[in-house]
PDB file of C-alpha atoms in Angstrom:
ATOM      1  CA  UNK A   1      13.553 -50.102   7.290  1.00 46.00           C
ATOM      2  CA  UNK A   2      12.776 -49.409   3.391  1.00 43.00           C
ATOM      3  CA  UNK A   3      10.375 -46.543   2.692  1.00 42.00           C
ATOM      4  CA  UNK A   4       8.261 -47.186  -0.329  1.00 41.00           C
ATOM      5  CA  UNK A   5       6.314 -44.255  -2.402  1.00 39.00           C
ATOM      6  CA  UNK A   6       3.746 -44.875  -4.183  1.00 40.00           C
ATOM      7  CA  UNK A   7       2.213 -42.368  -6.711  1.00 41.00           C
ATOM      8  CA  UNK A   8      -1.521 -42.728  -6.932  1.00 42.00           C
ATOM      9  CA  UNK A   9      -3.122 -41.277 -10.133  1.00 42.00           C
ATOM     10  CA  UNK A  10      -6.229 -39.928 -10.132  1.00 43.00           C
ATOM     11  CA  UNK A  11      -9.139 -39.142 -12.693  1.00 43.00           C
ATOM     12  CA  UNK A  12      -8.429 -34.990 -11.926  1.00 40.00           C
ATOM     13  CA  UNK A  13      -5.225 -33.610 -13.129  1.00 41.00           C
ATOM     14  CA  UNK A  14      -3.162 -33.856  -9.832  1.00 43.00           C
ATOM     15  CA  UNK A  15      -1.334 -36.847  -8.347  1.00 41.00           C
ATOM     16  CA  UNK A  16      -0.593 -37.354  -4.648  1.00 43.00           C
ATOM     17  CA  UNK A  17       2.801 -39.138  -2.770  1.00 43.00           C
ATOM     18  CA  UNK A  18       1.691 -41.786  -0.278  1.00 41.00           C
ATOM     19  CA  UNK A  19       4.717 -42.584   1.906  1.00 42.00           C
ATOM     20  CA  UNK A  20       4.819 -46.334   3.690  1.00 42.00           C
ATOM     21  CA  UNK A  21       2.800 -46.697   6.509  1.00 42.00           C
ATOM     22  CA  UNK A  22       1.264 -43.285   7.141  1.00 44.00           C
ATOM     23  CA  UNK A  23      -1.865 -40.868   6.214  1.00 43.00           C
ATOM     24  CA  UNK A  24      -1.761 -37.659   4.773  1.00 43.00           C
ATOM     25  CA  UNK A  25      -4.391 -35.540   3.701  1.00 41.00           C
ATOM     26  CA  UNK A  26      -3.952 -33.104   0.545  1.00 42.00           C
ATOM     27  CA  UNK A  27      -6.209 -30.781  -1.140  1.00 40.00           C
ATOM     28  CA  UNK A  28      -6.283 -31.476  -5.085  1.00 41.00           C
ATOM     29  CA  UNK A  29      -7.991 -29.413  -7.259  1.00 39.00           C
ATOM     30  CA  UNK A  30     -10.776 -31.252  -9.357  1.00 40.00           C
ATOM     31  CA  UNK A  31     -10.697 -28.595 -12.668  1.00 38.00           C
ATOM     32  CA  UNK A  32     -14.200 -30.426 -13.496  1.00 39.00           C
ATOM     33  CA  UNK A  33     -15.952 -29.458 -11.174  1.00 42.00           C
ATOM     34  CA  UNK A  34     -13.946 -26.405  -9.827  1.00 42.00           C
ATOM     35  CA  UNK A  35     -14.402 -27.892  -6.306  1.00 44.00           C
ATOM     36  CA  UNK A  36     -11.608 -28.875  -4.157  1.00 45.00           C
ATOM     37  CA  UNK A  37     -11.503 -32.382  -2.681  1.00 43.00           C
ATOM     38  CA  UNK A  38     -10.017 -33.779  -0.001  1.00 43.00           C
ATOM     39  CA  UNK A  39      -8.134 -36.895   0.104  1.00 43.00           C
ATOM     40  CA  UNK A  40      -7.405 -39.189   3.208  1.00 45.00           C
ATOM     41  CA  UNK A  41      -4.963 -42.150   1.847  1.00 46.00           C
ATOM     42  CA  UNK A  42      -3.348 -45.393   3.471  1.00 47.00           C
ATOM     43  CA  UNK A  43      -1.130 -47.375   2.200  1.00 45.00           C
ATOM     44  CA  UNK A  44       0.778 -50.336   2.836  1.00 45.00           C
ATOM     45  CA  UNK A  45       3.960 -50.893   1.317  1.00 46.00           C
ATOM     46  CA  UNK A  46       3.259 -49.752  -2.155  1.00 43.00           C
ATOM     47  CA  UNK A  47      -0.184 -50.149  -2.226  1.00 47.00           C
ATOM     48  CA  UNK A  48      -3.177 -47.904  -1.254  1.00 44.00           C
ATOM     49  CA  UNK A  49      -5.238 -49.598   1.671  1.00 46.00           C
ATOM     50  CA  UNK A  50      -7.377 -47.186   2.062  1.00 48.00           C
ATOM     51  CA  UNK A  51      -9.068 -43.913   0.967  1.00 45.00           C
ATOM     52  CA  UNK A  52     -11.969 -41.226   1.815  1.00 45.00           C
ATOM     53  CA  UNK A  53     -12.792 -37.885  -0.079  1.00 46.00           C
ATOM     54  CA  UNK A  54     -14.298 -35.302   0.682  1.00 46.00           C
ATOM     55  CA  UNK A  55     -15.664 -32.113  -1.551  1.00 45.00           C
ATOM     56  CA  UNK A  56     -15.979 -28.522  -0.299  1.00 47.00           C
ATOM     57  CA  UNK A  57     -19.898 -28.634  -1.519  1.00 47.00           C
ATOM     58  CA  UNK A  58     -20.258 -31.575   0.902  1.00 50.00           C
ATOM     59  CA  UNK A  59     -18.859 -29.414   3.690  1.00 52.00           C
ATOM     60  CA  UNK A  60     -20.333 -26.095   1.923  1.00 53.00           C
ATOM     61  CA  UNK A  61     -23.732 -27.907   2.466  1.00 54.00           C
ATOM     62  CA  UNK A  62     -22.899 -29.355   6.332  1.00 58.00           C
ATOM     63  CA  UNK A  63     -21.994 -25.805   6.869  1.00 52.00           C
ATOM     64  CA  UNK A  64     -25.366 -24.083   5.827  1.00 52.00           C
ATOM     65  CA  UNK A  65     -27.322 -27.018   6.866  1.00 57.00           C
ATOM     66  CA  UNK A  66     -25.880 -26.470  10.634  1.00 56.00           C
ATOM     67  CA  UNK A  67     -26.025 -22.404  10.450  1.00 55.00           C
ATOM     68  CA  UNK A  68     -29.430 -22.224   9.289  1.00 58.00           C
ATOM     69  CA  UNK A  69     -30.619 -23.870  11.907  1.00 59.00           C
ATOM     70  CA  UNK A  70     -28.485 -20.958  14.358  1.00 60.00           C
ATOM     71  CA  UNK A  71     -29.897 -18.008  11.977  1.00 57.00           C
ATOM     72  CA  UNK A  72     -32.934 -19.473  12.372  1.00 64.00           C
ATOM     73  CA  UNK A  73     -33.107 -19.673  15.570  1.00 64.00           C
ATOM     74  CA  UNK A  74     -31.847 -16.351  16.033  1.00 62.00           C
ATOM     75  CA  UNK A  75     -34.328 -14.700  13.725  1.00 60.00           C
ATOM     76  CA  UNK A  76     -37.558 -16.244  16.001  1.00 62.00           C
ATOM     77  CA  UNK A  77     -35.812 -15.068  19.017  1.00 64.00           C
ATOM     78  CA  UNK A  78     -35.354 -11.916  17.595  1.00 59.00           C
ATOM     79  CA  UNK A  79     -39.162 -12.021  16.936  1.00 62.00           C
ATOM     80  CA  UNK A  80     -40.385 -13.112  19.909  1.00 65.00           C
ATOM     81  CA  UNK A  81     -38.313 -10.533  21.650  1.00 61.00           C
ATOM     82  CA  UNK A  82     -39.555  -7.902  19.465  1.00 62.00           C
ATOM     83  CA  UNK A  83     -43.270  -9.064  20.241  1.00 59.00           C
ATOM     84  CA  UNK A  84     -42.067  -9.438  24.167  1.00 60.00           C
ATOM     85  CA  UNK A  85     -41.375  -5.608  24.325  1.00 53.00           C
ATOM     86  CA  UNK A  86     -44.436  -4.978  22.252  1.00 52.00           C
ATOM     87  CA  UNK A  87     -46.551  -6.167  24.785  1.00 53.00           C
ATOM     88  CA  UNK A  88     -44.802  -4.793  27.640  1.00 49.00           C
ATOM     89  CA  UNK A  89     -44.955  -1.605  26.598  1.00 47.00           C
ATOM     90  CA  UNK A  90     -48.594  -1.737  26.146  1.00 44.00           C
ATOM     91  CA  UNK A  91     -49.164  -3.454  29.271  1.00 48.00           C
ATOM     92  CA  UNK A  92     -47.511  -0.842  30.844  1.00 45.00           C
ATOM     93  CA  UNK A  93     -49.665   1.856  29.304  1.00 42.00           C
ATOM     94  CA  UNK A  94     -52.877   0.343  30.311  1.00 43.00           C
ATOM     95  CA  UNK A  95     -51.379   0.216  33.872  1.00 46.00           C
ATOM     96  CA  UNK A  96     -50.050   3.510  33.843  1.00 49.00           C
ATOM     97  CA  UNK A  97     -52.318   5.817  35.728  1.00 50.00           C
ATOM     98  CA  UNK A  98     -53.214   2.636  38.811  1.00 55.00           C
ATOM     99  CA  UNK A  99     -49.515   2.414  38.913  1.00 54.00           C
ATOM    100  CA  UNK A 100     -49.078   5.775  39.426  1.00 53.00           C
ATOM    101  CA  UNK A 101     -51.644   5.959  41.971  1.00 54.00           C
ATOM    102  CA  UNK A 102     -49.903   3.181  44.044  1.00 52.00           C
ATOM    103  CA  UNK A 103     -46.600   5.767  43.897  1.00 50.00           C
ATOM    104  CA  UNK A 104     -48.012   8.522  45.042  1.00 56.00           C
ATOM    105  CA  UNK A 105     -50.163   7.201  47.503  1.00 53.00           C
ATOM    106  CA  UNK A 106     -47.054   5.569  48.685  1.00 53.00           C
ATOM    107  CA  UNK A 107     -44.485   8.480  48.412  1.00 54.00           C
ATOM    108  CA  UNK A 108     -46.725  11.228  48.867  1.00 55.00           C
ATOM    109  CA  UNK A 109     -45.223  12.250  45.300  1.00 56.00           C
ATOM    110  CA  UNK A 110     -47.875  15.269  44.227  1.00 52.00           C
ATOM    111  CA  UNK A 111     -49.632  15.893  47.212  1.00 51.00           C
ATOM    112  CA  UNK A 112     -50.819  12.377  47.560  1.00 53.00           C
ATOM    113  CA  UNK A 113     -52.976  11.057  51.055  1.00 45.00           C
ATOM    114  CA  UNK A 114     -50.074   8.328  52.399  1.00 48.00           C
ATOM    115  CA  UNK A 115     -51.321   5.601  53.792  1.00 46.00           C
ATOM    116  CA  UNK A 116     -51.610   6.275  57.806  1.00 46.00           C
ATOM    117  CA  UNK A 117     -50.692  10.188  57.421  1.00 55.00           C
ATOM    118  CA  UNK A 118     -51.201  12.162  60.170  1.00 60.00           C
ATOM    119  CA  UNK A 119     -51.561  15.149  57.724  1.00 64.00           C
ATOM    120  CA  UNK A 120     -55.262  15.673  58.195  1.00 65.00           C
ATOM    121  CA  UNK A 121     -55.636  16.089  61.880  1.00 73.00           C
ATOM    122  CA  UNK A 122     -57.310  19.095  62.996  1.00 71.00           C
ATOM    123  CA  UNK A 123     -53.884  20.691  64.410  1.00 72.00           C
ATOM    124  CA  UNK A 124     -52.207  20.955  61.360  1.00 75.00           C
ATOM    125  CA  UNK A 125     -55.598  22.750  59.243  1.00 81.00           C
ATOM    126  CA  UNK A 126     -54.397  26.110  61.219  1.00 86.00           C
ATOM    127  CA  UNK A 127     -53.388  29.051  58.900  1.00 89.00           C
ATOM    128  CA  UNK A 128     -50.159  30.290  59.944  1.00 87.00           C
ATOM    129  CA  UNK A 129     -50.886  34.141  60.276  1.00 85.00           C
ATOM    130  CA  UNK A 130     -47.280  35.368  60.201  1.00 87.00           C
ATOM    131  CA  UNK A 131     -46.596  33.593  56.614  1.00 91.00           C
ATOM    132  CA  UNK A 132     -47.115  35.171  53.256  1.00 94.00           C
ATOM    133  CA  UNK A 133     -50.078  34.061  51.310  1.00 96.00           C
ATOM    134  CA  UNK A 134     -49.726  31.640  48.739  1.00 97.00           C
ATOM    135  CA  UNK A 135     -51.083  31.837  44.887  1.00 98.00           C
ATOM    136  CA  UNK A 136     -52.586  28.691  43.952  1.00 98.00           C
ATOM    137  CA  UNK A 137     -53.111  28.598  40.151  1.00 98.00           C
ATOM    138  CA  UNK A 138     -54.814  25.818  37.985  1.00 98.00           C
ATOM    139  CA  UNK A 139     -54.551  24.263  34.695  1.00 98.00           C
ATOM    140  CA  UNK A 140     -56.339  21.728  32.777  1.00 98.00           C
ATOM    141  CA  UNK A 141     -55.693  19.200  29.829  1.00 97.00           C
ATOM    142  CA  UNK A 142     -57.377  16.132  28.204  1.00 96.00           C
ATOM    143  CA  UNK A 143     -55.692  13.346  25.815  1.00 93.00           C
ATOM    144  CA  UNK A 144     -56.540  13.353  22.236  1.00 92.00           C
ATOM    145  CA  UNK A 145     -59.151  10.720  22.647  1.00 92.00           C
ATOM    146  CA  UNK A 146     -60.801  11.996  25.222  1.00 95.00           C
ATOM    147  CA  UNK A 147     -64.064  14.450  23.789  1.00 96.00           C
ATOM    148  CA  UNK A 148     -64.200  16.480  26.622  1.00 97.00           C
ATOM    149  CA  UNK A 149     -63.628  20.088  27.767  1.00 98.00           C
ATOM    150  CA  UNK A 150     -61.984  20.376  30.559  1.00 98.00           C
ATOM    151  CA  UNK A 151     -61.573  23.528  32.080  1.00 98.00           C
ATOM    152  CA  UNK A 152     -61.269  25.218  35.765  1.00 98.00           C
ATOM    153  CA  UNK A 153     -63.244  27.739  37.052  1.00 98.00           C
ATOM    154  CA  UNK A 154     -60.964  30.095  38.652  1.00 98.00           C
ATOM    155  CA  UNK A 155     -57.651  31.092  37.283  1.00 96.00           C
ATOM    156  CA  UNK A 156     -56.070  31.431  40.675  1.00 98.00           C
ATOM    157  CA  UNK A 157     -56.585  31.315  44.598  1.00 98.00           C
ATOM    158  CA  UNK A 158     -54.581  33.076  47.128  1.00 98.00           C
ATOM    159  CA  UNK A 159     -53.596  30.486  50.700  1.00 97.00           C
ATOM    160  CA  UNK A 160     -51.760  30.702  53.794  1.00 97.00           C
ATOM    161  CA  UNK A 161     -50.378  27.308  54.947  1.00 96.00           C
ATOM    162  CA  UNK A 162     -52.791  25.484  57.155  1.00 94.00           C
ATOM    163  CA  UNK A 163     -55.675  27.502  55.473  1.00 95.00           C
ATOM    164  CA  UNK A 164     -57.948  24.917  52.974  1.00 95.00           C
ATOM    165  CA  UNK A 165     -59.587  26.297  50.044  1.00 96.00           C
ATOM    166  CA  UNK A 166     -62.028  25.135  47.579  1.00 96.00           C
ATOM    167  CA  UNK A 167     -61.406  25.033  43.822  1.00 97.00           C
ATOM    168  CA  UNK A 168     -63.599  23.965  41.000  1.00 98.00           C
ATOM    169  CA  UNK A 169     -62.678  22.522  37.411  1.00 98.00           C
ATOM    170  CA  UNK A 170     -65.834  22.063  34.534  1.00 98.00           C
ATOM    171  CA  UNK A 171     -65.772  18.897  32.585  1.00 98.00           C
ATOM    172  CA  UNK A 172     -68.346  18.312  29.387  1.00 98.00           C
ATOM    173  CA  UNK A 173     -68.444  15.432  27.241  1.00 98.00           C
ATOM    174  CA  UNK A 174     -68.759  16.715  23.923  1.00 97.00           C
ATOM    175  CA  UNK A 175     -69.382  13.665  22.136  1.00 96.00           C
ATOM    176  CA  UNK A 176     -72.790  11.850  21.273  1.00 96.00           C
ATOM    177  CA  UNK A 177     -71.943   9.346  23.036  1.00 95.00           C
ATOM    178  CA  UNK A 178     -71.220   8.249  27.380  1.00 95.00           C
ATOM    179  CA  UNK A 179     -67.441   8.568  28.077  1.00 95.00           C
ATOM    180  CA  UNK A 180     -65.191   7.444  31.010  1.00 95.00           C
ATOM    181  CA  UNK A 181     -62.620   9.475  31.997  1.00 95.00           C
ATOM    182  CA  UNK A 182     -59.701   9.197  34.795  1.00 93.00           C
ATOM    183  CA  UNK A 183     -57.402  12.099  35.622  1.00 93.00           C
ATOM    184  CA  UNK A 184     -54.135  12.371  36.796  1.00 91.00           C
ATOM    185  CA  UNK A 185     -52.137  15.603  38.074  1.00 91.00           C
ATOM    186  CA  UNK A 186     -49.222  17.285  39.523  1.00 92.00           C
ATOM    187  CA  UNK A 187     -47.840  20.359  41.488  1.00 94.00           C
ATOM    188  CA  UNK A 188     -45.035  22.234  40.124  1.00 94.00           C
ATOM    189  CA  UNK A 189     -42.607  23.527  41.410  1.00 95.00           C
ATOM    190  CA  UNK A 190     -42.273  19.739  42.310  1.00 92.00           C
ATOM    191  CA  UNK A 191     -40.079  20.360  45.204  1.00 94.00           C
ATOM    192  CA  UNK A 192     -43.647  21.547  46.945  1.00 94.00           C
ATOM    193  CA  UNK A 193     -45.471  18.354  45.986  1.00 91.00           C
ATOM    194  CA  UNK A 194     -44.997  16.587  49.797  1.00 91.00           C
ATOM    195  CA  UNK A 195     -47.005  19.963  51.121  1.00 93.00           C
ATOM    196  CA  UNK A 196     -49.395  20.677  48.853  1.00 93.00           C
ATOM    197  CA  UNK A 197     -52.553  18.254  50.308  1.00 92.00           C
ATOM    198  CA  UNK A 198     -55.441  17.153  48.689  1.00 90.00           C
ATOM    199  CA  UNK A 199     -58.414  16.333  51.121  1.00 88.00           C
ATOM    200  CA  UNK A 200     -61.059  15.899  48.419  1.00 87.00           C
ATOM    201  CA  UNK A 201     -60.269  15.812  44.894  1.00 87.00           C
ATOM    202  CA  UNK A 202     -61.367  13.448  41.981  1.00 90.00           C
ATOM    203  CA  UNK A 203     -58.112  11.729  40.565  1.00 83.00           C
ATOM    204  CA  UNK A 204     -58.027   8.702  39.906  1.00 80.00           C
ATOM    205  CA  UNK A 205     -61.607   8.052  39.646  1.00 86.00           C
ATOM    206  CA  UNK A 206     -63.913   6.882  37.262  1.00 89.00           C
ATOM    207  CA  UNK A 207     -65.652   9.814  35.901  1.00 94.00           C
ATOM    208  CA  UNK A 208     -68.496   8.880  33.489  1.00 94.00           C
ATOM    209  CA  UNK A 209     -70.509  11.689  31.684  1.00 96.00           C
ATOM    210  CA  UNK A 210     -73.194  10.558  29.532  1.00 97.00           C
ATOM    211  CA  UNK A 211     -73.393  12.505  25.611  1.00 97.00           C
ATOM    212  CA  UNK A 212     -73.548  15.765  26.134  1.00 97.00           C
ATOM    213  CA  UNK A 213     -73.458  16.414  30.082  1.00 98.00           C
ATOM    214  CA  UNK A 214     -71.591  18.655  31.864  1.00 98.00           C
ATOM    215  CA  UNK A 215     -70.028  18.700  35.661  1.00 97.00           C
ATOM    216  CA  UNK A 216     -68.244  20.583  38.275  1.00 97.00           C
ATOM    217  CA  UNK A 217     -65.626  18.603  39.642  1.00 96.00           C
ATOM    218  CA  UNK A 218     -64.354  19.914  43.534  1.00 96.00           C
ATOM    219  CA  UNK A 219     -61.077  20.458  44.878  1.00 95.00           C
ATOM    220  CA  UNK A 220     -60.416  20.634  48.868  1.00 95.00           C
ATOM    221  CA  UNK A 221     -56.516  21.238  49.374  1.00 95.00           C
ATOM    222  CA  UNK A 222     -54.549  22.883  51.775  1.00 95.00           C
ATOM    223  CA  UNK A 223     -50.577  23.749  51.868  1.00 95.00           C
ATOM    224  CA  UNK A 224     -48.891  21.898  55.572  1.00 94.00           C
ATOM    225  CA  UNK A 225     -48.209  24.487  57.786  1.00 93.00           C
ATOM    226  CA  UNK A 226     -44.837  23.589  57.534  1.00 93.00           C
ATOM    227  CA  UNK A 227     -44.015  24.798  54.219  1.00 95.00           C
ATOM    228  CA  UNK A 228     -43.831  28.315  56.046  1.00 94.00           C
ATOM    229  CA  UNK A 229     -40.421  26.992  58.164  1.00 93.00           C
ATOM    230  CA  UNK A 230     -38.415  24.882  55.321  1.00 96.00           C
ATOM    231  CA  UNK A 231     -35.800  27.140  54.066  1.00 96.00           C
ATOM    232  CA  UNK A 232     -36.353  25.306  50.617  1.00 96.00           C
ATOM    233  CA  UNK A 233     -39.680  27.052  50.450  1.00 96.00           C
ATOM    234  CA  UNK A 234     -38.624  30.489  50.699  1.00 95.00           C
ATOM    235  CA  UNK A 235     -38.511  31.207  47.183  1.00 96.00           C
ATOM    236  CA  UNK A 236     -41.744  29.918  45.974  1.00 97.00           C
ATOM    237  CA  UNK A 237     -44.527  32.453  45.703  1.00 97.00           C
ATOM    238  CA  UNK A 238     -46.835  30.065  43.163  1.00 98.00           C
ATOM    239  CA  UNK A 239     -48.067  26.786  42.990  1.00 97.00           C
ATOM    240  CA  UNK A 240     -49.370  25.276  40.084  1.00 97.00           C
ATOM    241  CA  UNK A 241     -52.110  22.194  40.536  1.00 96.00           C
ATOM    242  CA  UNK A 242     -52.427  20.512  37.196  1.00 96.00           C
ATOM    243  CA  UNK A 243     -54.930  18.077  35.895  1.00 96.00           C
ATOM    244  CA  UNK A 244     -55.242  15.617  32.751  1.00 95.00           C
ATOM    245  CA  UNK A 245     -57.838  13.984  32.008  1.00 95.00           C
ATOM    246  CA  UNK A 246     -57.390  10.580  29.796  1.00 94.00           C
ATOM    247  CA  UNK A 247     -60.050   8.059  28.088  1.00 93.00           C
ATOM    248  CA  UNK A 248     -60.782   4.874  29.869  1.00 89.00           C
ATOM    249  CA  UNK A 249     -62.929   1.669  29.287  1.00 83.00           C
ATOM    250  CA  UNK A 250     -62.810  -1.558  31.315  1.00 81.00           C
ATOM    251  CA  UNK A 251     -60.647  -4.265  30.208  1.00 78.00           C
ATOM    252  CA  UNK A 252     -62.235  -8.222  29.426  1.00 77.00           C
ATOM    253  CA  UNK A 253     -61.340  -8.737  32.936  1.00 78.00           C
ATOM    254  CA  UNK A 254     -62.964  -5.502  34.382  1.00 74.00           C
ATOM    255  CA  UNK A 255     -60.013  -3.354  35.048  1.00 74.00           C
ATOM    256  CA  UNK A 256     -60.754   0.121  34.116  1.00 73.00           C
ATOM    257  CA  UNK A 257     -57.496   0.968  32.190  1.00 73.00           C
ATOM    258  CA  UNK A 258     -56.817   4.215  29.962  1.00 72.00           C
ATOM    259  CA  UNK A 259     -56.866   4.187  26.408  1.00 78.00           C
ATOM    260  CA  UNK A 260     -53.539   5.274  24.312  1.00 72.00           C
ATOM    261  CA  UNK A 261     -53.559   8.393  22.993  1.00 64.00           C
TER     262      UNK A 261
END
């Protein structure tokens, strides 16, 4: 079997060996254009049956045409991502405080009425005379947006567990104009929060003062008896009940939600 070569001039300043019978695919450098092209040849016996090229802009331009699609693509998910979490988080704002009222009237987290708690029956409202007493101290905040005062009335109380007591906090809207308020709160130390009972209280609720008025807001607690036997408890001499108070207006579908600070 005779092999024939064949030598295939082209209009760049390269040259390219065919060999009988078979393909090959070189890379010649076009000094015109300073773009590399790519040559697929066939030939048969000495003569060239066939041939393709092929430039790097050609592929240079596939390339970027198929990317930019992908960055594309990327950059809206990116975006819509971005606007996802957005919108979460201020979802999550406005449902913030009824959220938090599910949990603790779930948990008990805070001194919280549960759901079917036995906590209020007459037995357990029964100071326990051979405890120590108990100070009770309050404290009171409002949110930047919120035009009130907010203060309580007494810095301190002094409770046995079992015994209820009745505090008072002083709210005044200090704006020309009506406001809606809800408040939140907590008990610190917080390991005392699933004793520390609230039989009256006005978390949670709306509380609407028109320009200028001003009300006393009650608080009926009591601390479970049974603080006085958990070992946990013997180191606590003060309780702290804490309120906030935030800004609030009713969503287009009628949800009272709080406004962000």
């Amino acid at each position: 079997m005779r092999l024939f070569f064949s030598k295939v001039r082209l209009n760049i300043q390269n040259s390219v060996l065919l060999r009988n019978g078979s393909s090959r695919k070189v890379v010649l450098v076009n000094h015109l254009t300073n773009q590399n092209v790519y040559f697929s040849l066939w030939t048969k016996g000495s003569r060239v049956s066939g041939i393709t090229t092929k430039t790097t802009a050609s592929n240079n331009a596939n390339y970027y045409a198929h990317h930019g699609k992908n960055y594309s693509m990327r950059n809206k998910s990116f975006l819509m991502y971005t606007a996802a979490v957005l919108i979460f988080g201020v979802g999550v704002t406005y449902a913030s405080v009824p959220l938090y009222r599910m949990f603790c009237q779930t948990t008990g987290f805070g001194g919280t009425l549960m759901a079917g708690s036995s906590k209020f029956n007459s037995d357990r409202l029964v100071p326990a005379q051979n405890s120590r007493k108990i100070k009770v101290t309050f404290n009171a905040d409002t949110s930047k947006t919120l035009q009130w005062s907010f203060t309580p009335q007494q810095q301190e109380v002094r409770v046995l567990p079992g015994e209820t007591a009745l505090a008072f906090y002083t709210a005044k809207n200090k704006s020309n104009q009506d406001l809606i308020g809800i408040a939140t709160y907590n008990v610190t130390p917080f390991k005392v929060a699933p004793y520390f009972n609230k039989i009256q209280c006005f978390c949670f609720e709306e509380q609407k003062l028109e320009a200028g008025e001003e009300v006393d807001m009650p608080v009926f607690f009591f601390i479970d008896p049974e603080f006085a036997d958990d070992p946990l408890m013997k180191d606590v001499d003060t309780v702290t009940l804490s309120y906030t108070f935030f800004k609030a207006k009713y969503s287009d579908n009628g949800v009272l939600v709080p406004v962000p600070a």
